[in-house]
mmCIF file of C-alpha atoms and ligand atoms in Angstrom:
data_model
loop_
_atom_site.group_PDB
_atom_site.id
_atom_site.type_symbol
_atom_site.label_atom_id
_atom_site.label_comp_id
_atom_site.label_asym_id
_atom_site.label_seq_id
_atom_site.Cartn_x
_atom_site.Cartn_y
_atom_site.Cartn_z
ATOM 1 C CA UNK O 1 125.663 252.315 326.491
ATOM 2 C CA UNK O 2 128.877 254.634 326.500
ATOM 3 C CA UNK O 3 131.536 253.875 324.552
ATOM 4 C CA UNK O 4 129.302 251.104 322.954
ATOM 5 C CA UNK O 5 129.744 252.364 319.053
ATOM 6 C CA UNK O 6 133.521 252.566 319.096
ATOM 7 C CA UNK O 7 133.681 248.829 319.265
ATOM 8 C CA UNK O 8 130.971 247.728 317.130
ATOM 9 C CA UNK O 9 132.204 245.557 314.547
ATOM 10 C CA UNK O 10 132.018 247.269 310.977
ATOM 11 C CA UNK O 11 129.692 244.892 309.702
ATOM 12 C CA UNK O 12 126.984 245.921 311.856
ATOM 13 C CA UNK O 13 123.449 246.654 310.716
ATOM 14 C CA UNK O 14 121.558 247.891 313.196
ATOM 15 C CA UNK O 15 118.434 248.290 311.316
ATOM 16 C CA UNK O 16 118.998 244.814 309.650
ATOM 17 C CA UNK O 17 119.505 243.974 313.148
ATOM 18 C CA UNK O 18 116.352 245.312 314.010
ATOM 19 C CA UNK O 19 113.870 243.807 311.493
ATOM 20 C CA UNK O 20 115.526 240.124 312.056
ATOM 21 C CA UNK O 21 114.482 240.420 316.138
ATOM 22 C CA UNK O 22 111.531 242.284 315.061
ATOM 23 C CA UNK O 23 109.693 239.608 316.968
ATOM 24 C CA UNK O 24 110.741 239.941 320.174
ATOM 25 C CA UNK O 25 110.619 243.797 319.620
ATOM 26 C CA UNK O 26 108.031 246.035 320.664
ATOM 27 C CA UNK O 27 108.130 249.220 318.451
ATOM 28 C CA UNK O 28 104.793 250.244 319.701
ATOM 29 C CA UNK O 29 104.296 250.214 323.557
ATOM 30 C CA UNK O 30 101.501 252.643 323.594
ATOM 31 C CA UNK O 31 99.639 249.679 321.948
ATOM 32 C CA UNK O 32 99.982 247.102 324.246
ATOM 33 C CA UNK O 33 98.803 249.399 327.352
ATOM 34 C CA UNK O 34 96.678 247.621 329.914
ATOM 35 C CA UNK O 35 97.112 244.252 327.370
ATOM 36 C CA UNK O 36 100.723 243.103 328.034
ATOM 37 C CA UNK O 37 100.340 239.791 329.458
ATOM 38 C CA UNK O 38 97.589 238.415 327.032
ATOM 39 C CA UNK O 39 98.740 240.249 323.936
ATOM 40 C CA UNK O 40 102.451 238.574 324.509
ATOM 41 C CA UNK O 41 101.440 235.430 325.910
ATOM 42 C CA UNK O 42 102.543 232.614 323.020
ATOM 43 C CA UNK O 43 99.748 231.664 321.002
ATOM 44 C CA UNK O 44 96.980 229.134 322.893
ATOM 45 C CA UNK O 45 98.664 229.721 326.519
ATOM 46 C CA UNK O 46 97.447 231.231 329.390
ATOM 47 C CA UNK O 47 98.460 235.080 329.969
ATOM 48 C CA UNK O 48 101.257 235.416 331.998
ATOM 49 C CA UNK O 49 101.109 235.808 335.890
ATOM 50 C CA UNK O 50 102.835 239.377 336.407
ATOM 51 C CA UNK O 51 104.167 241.502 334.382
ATOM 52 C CA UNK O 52 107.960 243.132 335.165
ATOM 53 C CA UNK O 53 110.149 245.740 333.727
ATOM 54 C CA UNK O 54 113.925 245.765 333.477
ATOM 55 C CA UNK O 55 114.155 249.380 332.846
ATOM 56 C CA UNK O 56 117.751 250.440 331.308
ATOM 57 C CA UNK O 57 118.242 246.593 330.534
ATOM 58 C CA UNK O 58 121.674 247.589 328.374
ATOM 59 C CA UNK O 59 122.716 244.412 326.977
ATOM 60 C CA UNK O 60 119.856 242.339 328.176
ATOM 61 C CA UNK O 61 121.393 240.131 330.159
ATOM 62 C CA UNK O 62 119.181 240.282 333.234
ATOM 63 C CA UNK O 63 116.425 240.214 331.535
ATOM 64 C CA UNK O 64 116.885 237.211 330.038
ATOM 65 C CA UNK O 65 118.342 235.055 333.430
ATOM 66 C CA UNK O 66 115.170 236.638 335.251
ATOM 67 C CA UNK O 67 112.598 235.461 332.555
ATOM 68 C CA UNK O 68 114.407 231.930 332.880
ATOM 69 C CA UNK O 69 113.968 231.793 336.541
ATOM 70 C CA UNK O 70 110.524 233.094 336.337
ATOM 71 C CA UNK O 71 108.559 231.211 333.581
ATOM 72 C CA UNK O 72 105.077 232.693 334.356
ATOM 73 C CA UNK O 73 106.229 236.778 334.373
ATOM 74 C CA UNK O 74 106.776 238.472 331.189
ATOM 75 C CA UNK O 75 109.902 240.523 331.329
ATOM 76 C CA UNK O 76 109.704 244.270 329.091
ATOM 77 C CA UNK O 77 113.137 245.032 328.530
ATOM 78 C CA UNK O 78 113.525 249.078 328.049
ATOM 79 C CA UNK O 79 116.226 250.901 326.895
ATOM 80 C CA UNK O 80 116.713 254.335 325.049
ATOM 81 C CA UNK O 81 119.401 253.007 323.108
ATOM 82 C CA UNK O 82 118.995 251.011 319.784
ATOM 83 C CA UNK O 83 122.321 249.434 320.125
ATOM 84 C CA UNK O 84 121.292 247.726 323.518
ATOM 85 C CA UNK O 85 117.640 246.998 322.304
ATOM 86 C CA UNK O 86 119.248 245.087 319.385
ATOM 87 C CA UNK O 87 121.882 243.257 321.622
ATOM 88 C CA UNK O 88 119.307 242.603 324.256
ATOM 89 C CA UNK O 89 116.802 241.225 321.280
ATOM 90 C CA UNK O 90 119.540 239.041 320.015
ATOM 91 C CA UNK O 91 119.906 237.120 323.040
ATOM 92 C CA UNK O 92 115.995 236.714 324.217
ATOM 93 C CA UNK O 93 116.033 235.484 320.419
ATOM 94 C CA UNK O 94 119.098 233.224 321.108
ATOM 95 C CA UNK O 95 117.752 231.802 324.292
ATOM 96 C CA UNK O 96 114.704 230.654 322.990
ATOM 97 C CA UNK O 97 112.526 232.767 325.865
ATOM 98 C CA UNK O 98 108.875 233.579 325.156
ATOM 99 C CA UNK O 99 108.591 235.728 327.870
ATOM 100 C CA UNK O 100 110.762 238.544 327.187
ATOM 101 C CA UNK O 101 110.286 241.318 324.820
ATOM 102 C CA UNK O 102 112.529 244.665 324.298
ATOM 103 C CA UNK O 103 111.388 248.231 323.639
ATOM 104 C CA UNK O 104 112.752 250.863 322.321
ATOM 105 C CA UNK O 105 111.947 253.533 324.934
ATOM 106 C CA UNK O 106 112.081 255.466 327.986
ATOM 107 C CA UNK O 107 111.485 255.500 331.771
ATOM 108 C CA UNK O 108 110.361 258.843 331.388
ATOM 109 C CA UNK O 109 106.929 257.494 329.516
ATOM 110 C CA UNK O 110 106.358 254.456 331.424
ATOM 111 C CA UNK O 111 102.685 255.209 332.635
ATOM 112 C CA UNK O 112 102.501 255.916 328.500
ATOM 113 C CA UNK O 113 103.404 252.441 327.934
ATOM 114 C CA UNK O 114 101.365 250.495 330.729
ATOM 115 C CA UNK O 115 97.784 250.927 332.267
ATOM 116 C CA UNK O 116 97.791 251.914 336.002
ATOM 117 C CA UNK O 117 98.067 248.443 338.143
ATOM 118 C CA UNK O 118 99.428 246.650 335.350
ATOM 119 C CA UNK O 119 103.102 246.346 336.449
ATOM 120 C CA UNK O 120 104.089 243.842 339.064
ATOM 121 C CA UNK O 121 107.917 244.897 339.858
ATOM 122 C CA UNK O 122 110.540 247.924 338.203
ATOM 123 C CA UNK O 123 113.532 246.667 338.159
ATOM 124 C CA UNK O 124 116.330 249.527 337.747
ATOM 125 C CA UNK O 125 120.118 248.239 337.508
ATOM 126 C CA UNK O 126 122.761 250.502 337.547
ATOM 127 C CA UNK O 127 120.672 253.514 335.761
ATOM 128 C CA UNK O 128 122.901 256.338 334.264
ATOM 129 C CA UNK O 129 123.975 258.896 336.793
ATOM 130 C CA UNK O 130 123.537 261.427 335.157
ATOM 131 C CA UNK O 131 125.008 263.264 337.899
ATOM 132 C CA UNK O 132 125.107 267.438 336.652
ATOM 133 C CA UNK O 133 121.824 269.466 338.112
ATOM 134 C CA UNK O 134 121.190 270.349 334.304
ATOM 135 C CA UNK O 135 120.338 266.230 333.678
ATOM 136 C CA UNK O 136 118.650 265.511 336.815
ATOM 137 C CA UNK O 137 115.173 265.325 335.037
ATOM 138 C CA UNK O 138 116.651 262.155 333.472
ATOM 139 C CA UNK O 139 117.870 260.378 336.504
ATOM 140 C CA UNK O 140 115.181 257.465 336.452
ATOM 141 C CA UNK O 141 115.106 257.656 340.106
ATOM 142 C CA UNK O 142 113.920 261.162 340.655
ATOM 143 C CA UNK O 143 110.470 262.017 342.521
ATOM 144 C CA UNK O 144 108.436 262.863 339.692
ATOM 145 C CA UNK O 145 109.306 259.042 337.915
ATOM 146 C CA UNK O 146 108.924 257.478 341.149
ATOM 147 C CA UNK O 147 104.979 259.301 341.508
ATOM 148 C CA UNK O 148 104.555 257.983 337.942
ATOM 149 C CA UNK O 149 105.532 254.613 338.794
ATOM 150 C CA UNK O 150 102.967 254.728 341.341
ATOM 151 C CA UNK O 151 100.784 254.553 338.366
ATOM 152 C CA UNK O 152 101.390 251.947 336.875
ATOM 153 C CA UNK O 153 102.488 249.475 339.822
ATOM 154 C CA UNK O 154 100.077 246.818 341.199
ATOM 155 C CA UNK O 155 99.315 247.083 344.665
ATOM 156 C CA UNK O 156 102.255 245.886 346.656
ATOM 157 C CA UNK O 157 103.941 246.370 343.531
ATOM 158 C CA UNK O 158 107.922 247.336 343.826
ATOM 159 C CA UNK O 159 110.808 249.451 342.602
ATOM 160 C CA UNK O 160 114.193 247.287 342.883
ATOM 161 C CA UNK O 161 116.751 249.702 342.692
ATOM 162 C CA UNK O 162 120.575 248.425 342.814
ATOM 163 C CA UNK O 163 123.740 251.031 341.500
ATOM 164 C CA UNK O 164 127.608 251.436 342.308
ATOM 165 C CA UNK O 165 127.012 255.146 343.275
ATOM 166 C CA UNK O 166 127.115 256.407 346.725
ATOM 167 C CA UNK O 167 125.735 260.155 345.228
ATOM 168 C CA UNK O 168 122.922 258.461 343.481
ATOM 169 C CA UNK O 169 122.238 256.085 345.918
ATOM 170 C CA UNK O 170 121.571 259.137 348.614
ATOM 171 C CA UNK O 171 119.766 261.174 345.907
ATOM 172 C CA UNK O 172 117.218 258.457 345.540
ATOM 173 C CA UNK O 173 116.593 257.885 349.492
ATOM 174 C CA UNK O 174 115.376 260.877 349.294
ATOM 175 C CA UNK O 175 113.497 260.766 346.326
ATOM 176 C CA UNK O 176 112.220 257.626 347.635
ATOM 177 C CA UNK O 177 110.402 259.657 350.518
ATOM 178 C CA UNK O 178 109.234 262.313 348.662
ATOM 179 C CA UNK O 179 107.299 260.346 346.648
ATOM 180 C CA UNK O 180 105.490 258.039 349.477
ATOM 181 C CA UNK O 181 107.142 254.642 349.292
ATOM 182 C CA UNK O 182 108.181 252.060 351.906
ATOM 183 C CA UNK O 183 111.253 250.561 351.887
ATOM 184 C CA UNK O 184 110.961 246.468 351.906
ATOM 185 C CA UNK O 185 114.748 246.786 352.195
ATOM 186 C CA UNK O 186 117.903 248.864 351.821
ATOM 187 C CA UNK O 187 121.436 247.975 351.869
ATOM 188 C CA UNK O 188 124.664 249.449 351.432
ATOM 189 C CA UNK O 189 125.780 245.980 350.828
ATOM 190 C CA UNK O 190 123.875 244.245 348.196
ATOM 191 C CA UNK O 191 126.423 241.023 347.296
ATOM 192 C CA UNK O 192 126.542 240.181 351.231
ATOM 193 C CA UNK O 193 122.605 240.797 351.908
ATOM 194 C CA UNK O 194 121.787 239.073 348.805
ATOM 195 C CA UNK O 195 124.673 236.355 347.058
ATOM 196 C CA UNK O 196 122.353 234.239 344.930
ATOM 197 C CA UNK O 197 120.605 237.218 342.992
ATOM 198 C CA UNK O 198 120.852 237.643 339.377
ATOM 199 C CA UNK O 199 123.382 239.589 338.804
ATOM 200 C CA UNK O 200 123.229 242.795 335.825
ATOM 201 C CA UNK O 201 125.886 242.869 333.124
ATOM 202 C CA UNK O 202 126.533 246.029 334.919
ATOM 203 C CA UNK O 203 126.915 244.637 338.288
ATOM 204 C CA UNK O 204 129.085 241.380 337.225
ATOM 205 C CA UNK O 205 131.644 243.842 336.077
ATOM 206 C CA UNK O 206 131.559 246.919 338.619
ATOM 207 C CA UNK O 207 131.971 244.131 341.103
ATOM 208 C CA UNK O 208 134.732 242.287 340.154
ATOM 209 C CA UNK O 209 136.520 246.155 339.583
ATOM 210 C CA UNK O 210 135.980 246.570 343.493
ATOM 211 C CA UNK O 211 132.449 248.458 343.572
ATOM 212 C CA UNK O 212 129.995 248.350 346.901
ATOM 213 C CA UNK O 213 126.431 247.603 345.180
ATOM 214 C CA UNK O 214 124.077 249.882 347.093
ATOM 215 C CA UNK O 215 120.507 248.624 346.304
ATOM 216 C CA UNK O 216 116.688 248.862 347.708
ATOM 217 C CA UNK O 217 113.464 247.812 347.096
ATOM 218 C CA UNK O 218 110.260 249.858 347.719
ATOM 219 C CA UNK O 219 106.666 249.611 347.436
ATOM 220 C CA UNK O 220 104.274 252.512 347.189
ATOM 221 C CA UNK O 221 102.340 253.801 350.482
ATOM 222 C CA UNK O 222 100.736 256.671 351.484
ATOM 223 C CA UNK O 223 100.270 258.660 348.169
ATOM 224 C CA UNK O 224 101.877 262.283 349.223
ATOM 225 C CA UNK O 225 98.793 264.372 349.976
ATOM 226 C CA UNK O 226 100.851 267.384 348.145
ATOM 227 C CA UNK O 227 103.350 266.125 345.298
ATOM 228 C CA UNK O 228 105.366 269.154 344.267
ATOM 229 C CA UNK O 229 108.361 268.181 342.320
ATOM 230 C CA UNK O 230 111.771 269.817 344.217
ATOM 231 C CA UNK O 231 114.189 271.280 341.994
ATOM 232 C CA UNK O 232 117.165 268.257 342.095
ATOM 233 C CA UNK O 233 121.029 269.586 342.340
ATOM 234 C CA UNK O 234 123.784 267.421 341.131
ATOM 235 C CA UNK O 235 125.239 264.396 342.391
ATOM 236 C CA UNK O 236 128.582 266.277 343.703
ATOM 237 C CA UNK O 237 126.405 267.543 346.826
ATOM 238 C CA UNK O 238 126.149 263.820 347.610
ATOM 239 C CA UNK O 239 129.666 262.625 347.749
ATOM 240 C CA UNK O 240 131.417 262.832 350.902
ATOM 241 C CA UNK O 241 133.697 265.827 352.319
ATOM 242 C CA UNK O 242 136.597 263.555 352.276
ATOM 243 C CA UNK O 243 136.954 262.448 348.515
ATOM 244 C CA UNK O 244 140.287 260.978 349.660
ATOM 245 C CA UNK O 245 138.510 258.286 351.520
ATOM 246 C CA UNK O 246 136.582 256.789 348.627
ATOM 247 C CA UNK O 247 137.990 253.210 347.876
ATOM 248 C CA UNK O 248 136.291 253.348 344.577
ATOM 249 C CA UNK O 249 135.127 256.361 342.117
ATOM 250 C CA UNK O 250 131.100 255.488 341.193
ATOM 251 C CA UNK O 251 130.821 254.496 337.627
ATOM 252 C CA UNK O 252 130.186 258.311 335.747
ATOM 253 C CA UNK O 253 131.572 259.974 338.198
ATOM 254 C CA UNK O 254 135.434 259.201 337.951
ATOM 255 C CA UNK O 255 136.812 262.314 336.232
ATOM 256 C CA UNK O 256 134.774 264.910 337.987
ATOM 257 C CA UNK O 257 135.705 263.740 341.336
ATOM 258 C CA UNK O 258 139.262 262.720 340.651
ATOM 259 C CA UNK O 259 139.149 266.585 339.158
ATOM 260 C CA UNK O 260 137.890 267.781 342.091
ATOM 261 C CA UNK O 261 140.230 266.284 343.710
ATOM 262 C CA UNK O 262 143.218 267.315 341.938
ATOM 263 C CA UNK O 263 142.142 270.797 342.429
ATOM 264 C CA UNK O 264 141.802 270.615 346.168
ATOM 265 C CA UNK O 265 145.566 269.354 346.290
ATOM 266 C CA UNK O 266 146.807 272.378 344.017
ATOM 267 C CA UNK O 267 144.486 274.901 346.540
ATOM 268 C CA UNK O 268 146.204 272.966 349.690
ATOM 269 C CA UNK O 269 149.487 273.007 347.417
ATOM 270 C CA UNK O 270 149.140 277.310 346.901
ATOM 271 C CA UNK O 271 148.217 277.414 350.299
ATOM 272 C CA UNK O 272 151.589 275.344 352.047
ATOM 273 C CA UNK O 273 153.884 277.843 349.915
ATOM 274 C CA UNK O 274 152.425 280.733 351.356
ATOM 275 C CA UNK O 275 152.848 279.528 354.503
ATOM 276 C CA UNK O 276 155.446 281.554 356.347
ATOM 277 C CA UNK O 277 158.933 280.235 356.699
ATOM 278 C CA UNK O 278 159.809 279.661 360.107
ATOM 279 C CA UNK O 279 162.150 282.058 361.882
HETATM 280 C C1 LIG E 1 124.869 251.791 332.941
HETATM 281 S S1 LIG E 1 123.760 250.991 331.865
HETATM 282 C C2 LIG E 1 123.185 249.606 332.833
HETATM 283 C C3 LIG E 1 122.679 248.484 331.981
HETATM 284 C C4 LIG E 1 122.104 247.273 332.749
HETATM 285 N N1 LIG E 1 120.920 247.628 333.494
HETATM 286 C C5 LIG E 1 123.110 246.645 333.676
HETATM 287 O O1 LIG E 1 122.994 246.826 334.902
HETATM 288 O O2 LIG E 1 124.035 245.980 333.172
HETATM 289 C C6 LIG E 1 122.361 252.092 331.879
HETATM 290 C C7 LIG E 1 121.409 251.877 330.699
HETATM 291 O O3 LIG E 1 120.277 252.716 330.883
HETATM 292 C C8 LIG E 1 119.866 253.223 329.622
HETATM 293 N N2 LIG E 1 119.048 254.420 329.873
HETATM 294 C C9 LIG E 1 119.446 255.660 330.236
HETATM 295 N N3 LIG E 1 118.391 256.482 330.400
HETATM 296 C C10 LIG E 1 117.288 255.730 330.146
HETATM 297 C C11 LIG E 1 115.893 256.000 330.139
HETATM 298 N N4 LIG E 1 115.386 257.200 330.405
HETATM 299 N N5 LIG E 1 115.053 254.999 329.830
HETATM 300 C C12 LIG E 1 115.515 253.765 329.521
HETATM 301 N N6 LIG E 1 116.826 253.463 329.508
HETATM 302 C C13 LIG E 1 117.700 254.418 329.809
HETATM 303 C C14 LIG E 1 121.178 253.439 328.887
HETATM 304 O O4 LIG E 1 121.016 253.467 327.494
HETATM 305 C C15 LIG E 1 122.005 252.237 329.354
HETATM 306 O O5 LIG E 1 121.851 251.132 328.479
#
């Protein structure tokens, strides 16, 4: 998570971190494929019912109010970056759950990780933009992720999608019919559609600083008879001609639009002072 290191208290350990929640840590994900809900089912019980995925889980917080409200699904927390897989191990360790693990991973490997109809939902909350053309292969929402979560999704399986950005949001509509999904729903609006979900970390505090939560949820149909993966641009071709009216700058985004907007006022600036001077 940006920023995340500058504030970590000297005293942290990460790797002492990491062996004391080694239990609730899955270093090897390749080994549990097509095994996840017996192999982390507590000893003597019952494998769990479905198995879902909070993929980018950050701090972990979701993860761990979902697994609450949903005793018989085992929740795989994955996140690329050790400092959130430690602070999202702490608290499933904290909490007590037994149906919550973390991984150190990626989205990019997920049909690596998990045995095709093994996954019951995706959950994606506020992914990184990653908004330049150069990073678009990372954005966890492009066409070629969304054909490999086809993989690994149950039938009537789904992709929950929620983010603050506008750009992202209209990249992945797209994306989302490229790759042969349904929408079960899609709103611009996600806090007025849907007040009682679980909120992310994320989405608690891009919220309460004024953000729209754009969200969907999808379910695979119609594989594409012909996947070929587009070449994806960046996220400025999404934004909207009049940068002025955005209320609020998507999370990732803030510097190269309020740039881009500083430099249209200097052009409209040049332009007004070589406008000539009435008679
Ligand atoms: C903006 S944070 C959102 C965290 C959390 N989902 C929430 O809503 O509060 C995005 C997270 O995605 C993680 N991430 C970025 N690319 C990823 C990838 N390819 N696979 C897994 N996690 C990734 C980042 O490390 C970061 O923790």
């Amino acid at each position: 998570m940006h920023g995340l290191h500058a504030r970590l208290p000297k005293t942290f350990d990460l790797e002492e971190r990491l062996e004391r929640y080694a239990d609730v840590i899955e270093k090897n994900p390749e080994s549990l494929r097509g095994h996840w809900a017996e192999a982390c089912a507590p000893v003597g019980a019952a494998p769990f019912s479905r198995v879902c995925i909070d993929l980018g889980c950050g701090k972990g917080l979701f993860t761990c109010a979902m697994a609450k409200a949903h005793p018989d699904a085992l929740f795989v927390a994955i996140d690329t970056e050790p400092i959130c897989v430690v602070y999202a191990a702490g608290h499933i360790d904290e909490t007590g759950l037994t149906n919550a693990v973390v991984v150190p991973g990626t989205g990019m490997k997920l049909d690596a990780y998990f045995a095709p109809a093994e996954v019951d939902a995706i959950y994606i909350n506020f992914p990184t933009p990653f908004p330049r053309k150069r990073q678009a292969h990372l954005r966890v929402t492009n066409s070629e992720r969304l054909m490999q979560y086809r993989n690994v999704l149950v039938k009537g399986g789904i992709v929950r999608l929620k983010t603050d950005s506008q750009p992202l949001y209209d990249f992945s509509l797209e994306q989302v019919e490229a790759a042969g999904y349904r929408f079960l729903w899609q709103t611009r609006d996600v806090q007025e559609a849907f007040p009682d979900d679980i909120p992310s970390e994320y989405e608690r505090r891009l919220g309460a600083q004024g953000a729209k939560v754009l969200g969907f949820c999808i379910t695979p149909g119609e594989a594409p008879e012909h996947f070929s993966p587009t070449e994806h641009g960046s996220l400025v071709d999404y934004l909207p001609e009049d940068l002025e009216s955005l209320s609020y700058l998507p999370h990732g985004m803030e510097s190269t639009i309020q740039n881009m907007i500083n430099r249209k006022h200097k052009k409209g600036h040049h332009h007004w002072r070589n406008v000539p001077q009435e008679p």
